[in-house]
mmCIF file of C-alpha atoms in Angstrom:
data_model
loop_
_atom_site.group_PDB
_atom_site.id
_atom_site.type_symbol
_atom_site.label_atom_id
_atom_site.label_comp_id
_atom_site.label_asym_id
_atom_site.label_seq_id
_atom_site.Cartn_x
_atom_site.Cartn_y
_atom_site.Cartn_z
ATOM 1 C CA UNK A 16 0.000 0.000 0.000
ATOM 2 C CA UNK A 17 1.220 3.515 -0.786
ATOM 3 C CA UNK A 18 2.878 5.303 2.144
ATOM 4 C CA UNK A 19 0.774 8.453 1.720
ATOM 5 C CA UNK A 20 -2.440 6.419 1.852
ATOM 6 C CA UNK A 21 -1.187 4.580 4.953
ATOM 7 C CA UNK A 22 -0.341 7.884 6.593
ATOM 8 C CA UNK A 23 -3.778 9.294 5.750
ATOM 9 C CA UNK A 24 -5.509 6.191 7.172
ATOM 10 C CA UNK A 25 -3.353 6.401 10.290
ATOM 11 C CA UNK A 26 -4.185 10.068 10.874
ATOM 12 C CA UNK A 27 -7.878 9.538 10.156
ATOM 13 C CA UNK A 28 -8.146 6.529 12.456
ATOM 14 C CA UNK A 29 -6.252 8.292 15.248
ATOM 15 C CA UNK A 30 -8.642 11.227 14.943
ATOM 16 C CA UNK A 31 -11.676 8.935 15.148
ATOM 17 C CA UNK A 32 -10.122 6.985 18.031
ATOM 18 C CA UNK A 33 -9.307 10.068 20.084
ATOM 19 C CA UNK A 34 -12.391 12.047 19.077
ATOM 20 C CA UNK A 35 -14.837 9.270 19.858
ATOM 21 C CA UNK A 36 -13.063 8.557 23.130
ATOM 22 C CA UNK A 37 -13.079 12.131 24.365
ATOM 23 C CA UNK A 38 -16.592 12.800 23.072
ATOM 24 C CA UNK A 39 -18.198 9.747 24.609
ATOM 25 C CA UNK A 40 -16.293 10.305 27.854
ATOM 26 C CA UNK A 41 -17.617 13.857 28.018
ATOM 27 C CA UNK A 42 -21.222 12.749 27.578
ATOM 28 C CA UNK A 43 -20.978 9.966 30.151
ATOM 29 C CA UNK A 44 -19.268 12.327 32.608
ATOM 30 C CA UNK A 45 -21.934 15.028 32.186
ATOM 31 C CA UNK A 46 -24.770 12.503 32.405
ATOM 32 C CA UNK A 47 -23.298 10.965 35.545
ATOM 33 C CA UNK A 48 -22.778 14.320 37.229
ATOM 34 C CA UNK A 49 -26.470 15.042 36.543
ATOM 35 C CA UNK A 50 -27.219 12.000 38.751
ATOM 36 C CA UNK A 51 -30.390 11.019 36.863
ATOM 37 C CA UNK A 52 -30.291 7.205 36.472
ATOM 38 C CA UNK A 53 -32.578 7.245 33.398
ATOM 39 C CA UNK A 54 -30.345 9.755 31.619
ATOM 40 C CA UNK A 55 -27.216 7.847 32.612
ATOM 41 C CA UNK A 56 -28.767 4.575 31.418
ATOM 42 C CA UNK A 57 -29.554 6.072 28.004
ATOM 43 C CA UNK A 58 -26.233 7.859 27.531
ATOM 44 C CA UNK A 59 -24.112 4.956 28.779
ATOM 45 C CA UNK A 60 -25.824 2.690 26.248
ATOM 46 C CA UNK A 61 -24.779 5.041 23.455
ATOM 47 C CA UNK A 62 -21.256 5.269 24.867
ATOM 48 C CA UNK A 63 -20.850 1.484 24.878
ATOM 49 C CA UNK A 64 -22.127 1.294 21.291
ATOM 50 C CA UNK A 65 -19.776 4.082 20.151
ATOM 51 C CA UNK A 66 -16.823 2.375 21.795
ATOM 52 C CA UNK A 67 -17.509 -0.893 20.003
ATOM 53 C CA UNK A 68 -18.242 0.693 16.622
ATOM 54 C CA UNK A 69 -15.572 3.369 16.462
ATOM 55 C CA UNK A 70 -12.991 3.002 19.202
ATOM 56 C CA UNK A 71 -12.514 -0.743 18.884
ATOM 57 C CA UNK A 72 -12.125 -0.675 15.108
ATOM 58 C CA UNK A 73 -9.696 2.237 15.099
ATOM 59 C CA UNK A 74 -7.779 0.773 18.051
ATOM 60 C CA UNK A 75 -7.040 -2.196 15.769
ATOM 61 C CA UNK A 76 -6.406 -0.071 12.669
ATOM 62 C CA UNK A 77 -3.857 2.172 14.437
ATOM 63 C CA UNK A 78 -1.164 -0.459 15.058
ATOM 64 C CA UNK A 79 -1.752 -2.038 11.649
ATOM 65 C CA UNK A 80 -1.259 1.206 9.734
ATOM 66 C CA UNK A 81 1.594 2.245 12.031
ATOM 67 C CA UNK A 82 3.376 -1.065 11.510
ATOM 68 C CA UNK A 83 2.914 -0.789 7.724
ATOM 69 C CA UNK A 84 4.297 2.774 7.656
ATOM 70 C CA UNK A 85 7.340 1.824 9.750
ATOM 71 C CA UNK A 86 7.974 -1.160 7.504
ATOM 72 C CA UNK A 87 7.536 0.914 4.329
ATOM 73 C CA UNK A 88 10.136 3.507 5.356
ATOM 74 C CA UNK A 89 12.317 0.892 7.087
ATOM 75 C CA UNK A 90 12.496 2.894 10.300
ATOM 76 C CA UNK A 91 14.086 1.102 13.258
ATOM 77 C CA UNK A 92 11.603 0.307 16.038
ATOM 78 C CA UNK A 93 14.252 1.567 18.442
ATOM 79 C CA UNK A 94 13.826 5.153 17.170
ATOM 80 C CA UNK A 95 13.109 6.957 20.481
ATOM 81 C CA UNK A 96 9.906 8.793 19.537
ATOM 82 C CA UNK A 97 8.544 5.657 17.870
ATOM 83 C CA UNK A 98 9.424 3.370 20.768
ATOM 84 C CA UNK A 99 7.794 5.785 23.230
ATOM 85 C CA UNK A 100 4.714 6.072 21.002
ATOM 86 C CA UNK A 101 4.311 2.300 20.904
ATOM 87 C CA UNK A 102 4.791 2.015 24.666
ATOM 88 C CA UNK A 103 2.268 4.756 25.357
ATOM 89 C CA UNK A 104 -0.182 3.165 22.929
ATOM 90 C CA UNK A 105 0.100 -0.145 24.775
ATOM 91 C CA UNK A 106 -0.520 1.720 28.048
ATOM 92 C CA UNK A 107 -3.548 3.549 26.621
ATOM 93 C CA UNK A 108 -5.093 0.355 25.240
ATOM 94 C CA UNK A 109 -4.358 -1.450 28.510
ATOM 95 C CA UNK A 110 -6.448 1.263 30.198
ATOM 96 C CA UNK A 111 -9.146 1.213 27.521
ATOM 97 C CA UNK A 112 -9.877 -2.522 27.720
ATOM 98 C CA UNK A 113 -11.093 -2.405 31.335
ATOM 99 C CA UNK A 114 -12.841 0.899 30.594
ATOM 100 C CA UNK A 115 -15.062 -0.871 28.044
ATOM 101 C CA UNK A 116 -15.992 -3.486 30.642
ATOM 102 C CA UNK A 117 -16.591 -0.743 33.229
ATOM 103 C CA UNK A 118 -18.811 1.188 30.804
ATOM 104 C CA UNK A 119 -20.941 -1.913 30.321
ATOM 105 C CA UNK A 120 -21.213 -2.257 34.108
ATOM 106 C CA UNK A 121 -22.143 1.439 34.396
ATOM 107 C CA UNK A 122 -24.804 0.978 31.733
ATOM 108 C CA UNK A 123 -26.244 -2.132 33.393
ATOM 109 C CA UNK A 124 -26.128 -0.691 36.922
ATOM 110 C CA UNK A 125 -27.747 2.602 35.873
ATOM 111 C CA UNK A 126 -30.516 0.662 34.100
ATOM 112 C CA UNK A 127 -31.174 -1.350 37.271
ATOM 113 C CA UNK A 128 -31.305 1.844 39.322
ATOM 114 C CA UNK A 129 -33.580 3.579 36.814
ATOM 115 C CA UNK A 130 -35.951 0.598 36.610
ATOM 116 C CA UNK A 131 -36.154 0.440 40.415
ATOM 117 C CA UNK A 132 -36.664 4.203 40.733
ATOM 118 C CA UNK A 133 -33.511 4.519 42.826
ATOM 119 C CA UNK A 134 -30.556 6.893 42.817
ATOM 120 C CA UNK A 135 -27.284 5.723 41.275
ATOM 121 C CA UNK A 136 -25.894 3.006 43.541
ATOM 122 C CA UNK A 137 -22.610 2.782 45.421
ATOM 123 C CA UNK A 138 -21.559 0.094 42.956
ATOM 124 C CA UNK A 139 -22.154 2.591 40.141
ATOM 125 C CA UNK A 140 -20.000 5.225 41.825
ATOM 126 C CA UNK A 141 -17.164 2.758 42.547
ATOM 127 C CA UNK A 142 -17.065 1.766 38.888
ATOM 128 C CA UNK A 143 -17.332 5.386 37.822
ATOM 129 C CA UNK A 144 -14.260 6.359 39.880
ATOM 130 C CA UNK A 145 -12.246 3.550 38.257
ATOM 131 C CA UNK A 146 -13.548 4.659 34.831
ATOM 132 C CA UNK A 147 -12.379 8.236 35.444
ATOM 133 C CA UNK A 148 -8.936 7.143 36.693
ATOM 134 C CA UNK A 149 -8.260 4.792 33.784
ATOM 135 C CA UNK A 150 -9.675 7.283 31.292
ATOM 136 C CA UNK A 151 -7.408 10.032 32.589
ATOM 137 C CA UNK A 152 -4.312 7.862 32.118
ATOM 138 C CA UNK A 153 -5.379 6.880 28.596
ATOM 139 C CA UNK A 154 -6.162 10.521 27.738
ATOM 140 C CA UNK A 155 -2.710 11.733 28.813
ATOM 141 C CA UNK A 156 -1.063 8.829 26.972
ATOM 142 C CA UNK A 157 -2.918 9.684 23.752
ATOM 143 C CA UNK A 158 -1.999 13.365 24.059
ATOM 144 C CA UNK A 159 1.662 12.387 24.434
ATOM 145 C CA UNK A 160 1.408 10.057 21.435
ATOM 146 C CA UNK A 161 -0.002 12.855 19.275
ATOM 147 C CA UNK A 162 2.823 15.120 20.380
ATOM 148 C CA UNK A 163 5.442 12.460 19.620
ATOM 149 C CA UNK A 164 3.961 11.679 16.220
ATOM 150 C CA UNK A 165 3.888 15.325 15.188
ATOM 151 C CA UNK A 166 7.251 16.458 16.566
ATOM 152 C CA UNK A 167 9.128 13.139 16.251
ATOM 153 C CA UNK A 168 11.079 14.144 19.361
ATOM 154 C CA UNK A 169 11.275 12.819 22.888
ATOM 155 C CA UNK A 170 11.734 15.917 25.075
ATOM 156 C CA UNK A 171 12.584 13.978 28.236
ATOM 157 C CA UNK A 172 15.285 11.832 26.562
ATOM 158 C CA UNK A 173 18.153 14.282 26.504
#
């Protein structure tokens, strides 16, 4: 495949990956802070669907297009900015995988609360705190990856 096309696919998929992630996180955060179980149940259902449709597919496409670009230009994997980008990507995906499971738990728990006419449960809030913590780590990792990919420099590596 042509390098320019690979690069375009890589940029497009990273935009969808990051954009969907930050957008769906925003909506789930705002819905949760509103504390209405029916709203949270509806929004969390959309968030889970968006994660499976967009985030999961682009999370797979990113390493495939990245690998193909590195192979095409014969860049060593030990190139500092590239090695850091790969490591940060692994970290971000390691955070995202449990986040998907947590989002499904948030969806299910908020539906139970809404159906019972109850406030969001303690179980919901425990999962929500874990969701925020893991999401924050993934968010920072993705920001760093974007920076590394654009500048091709590792500022902390002398």
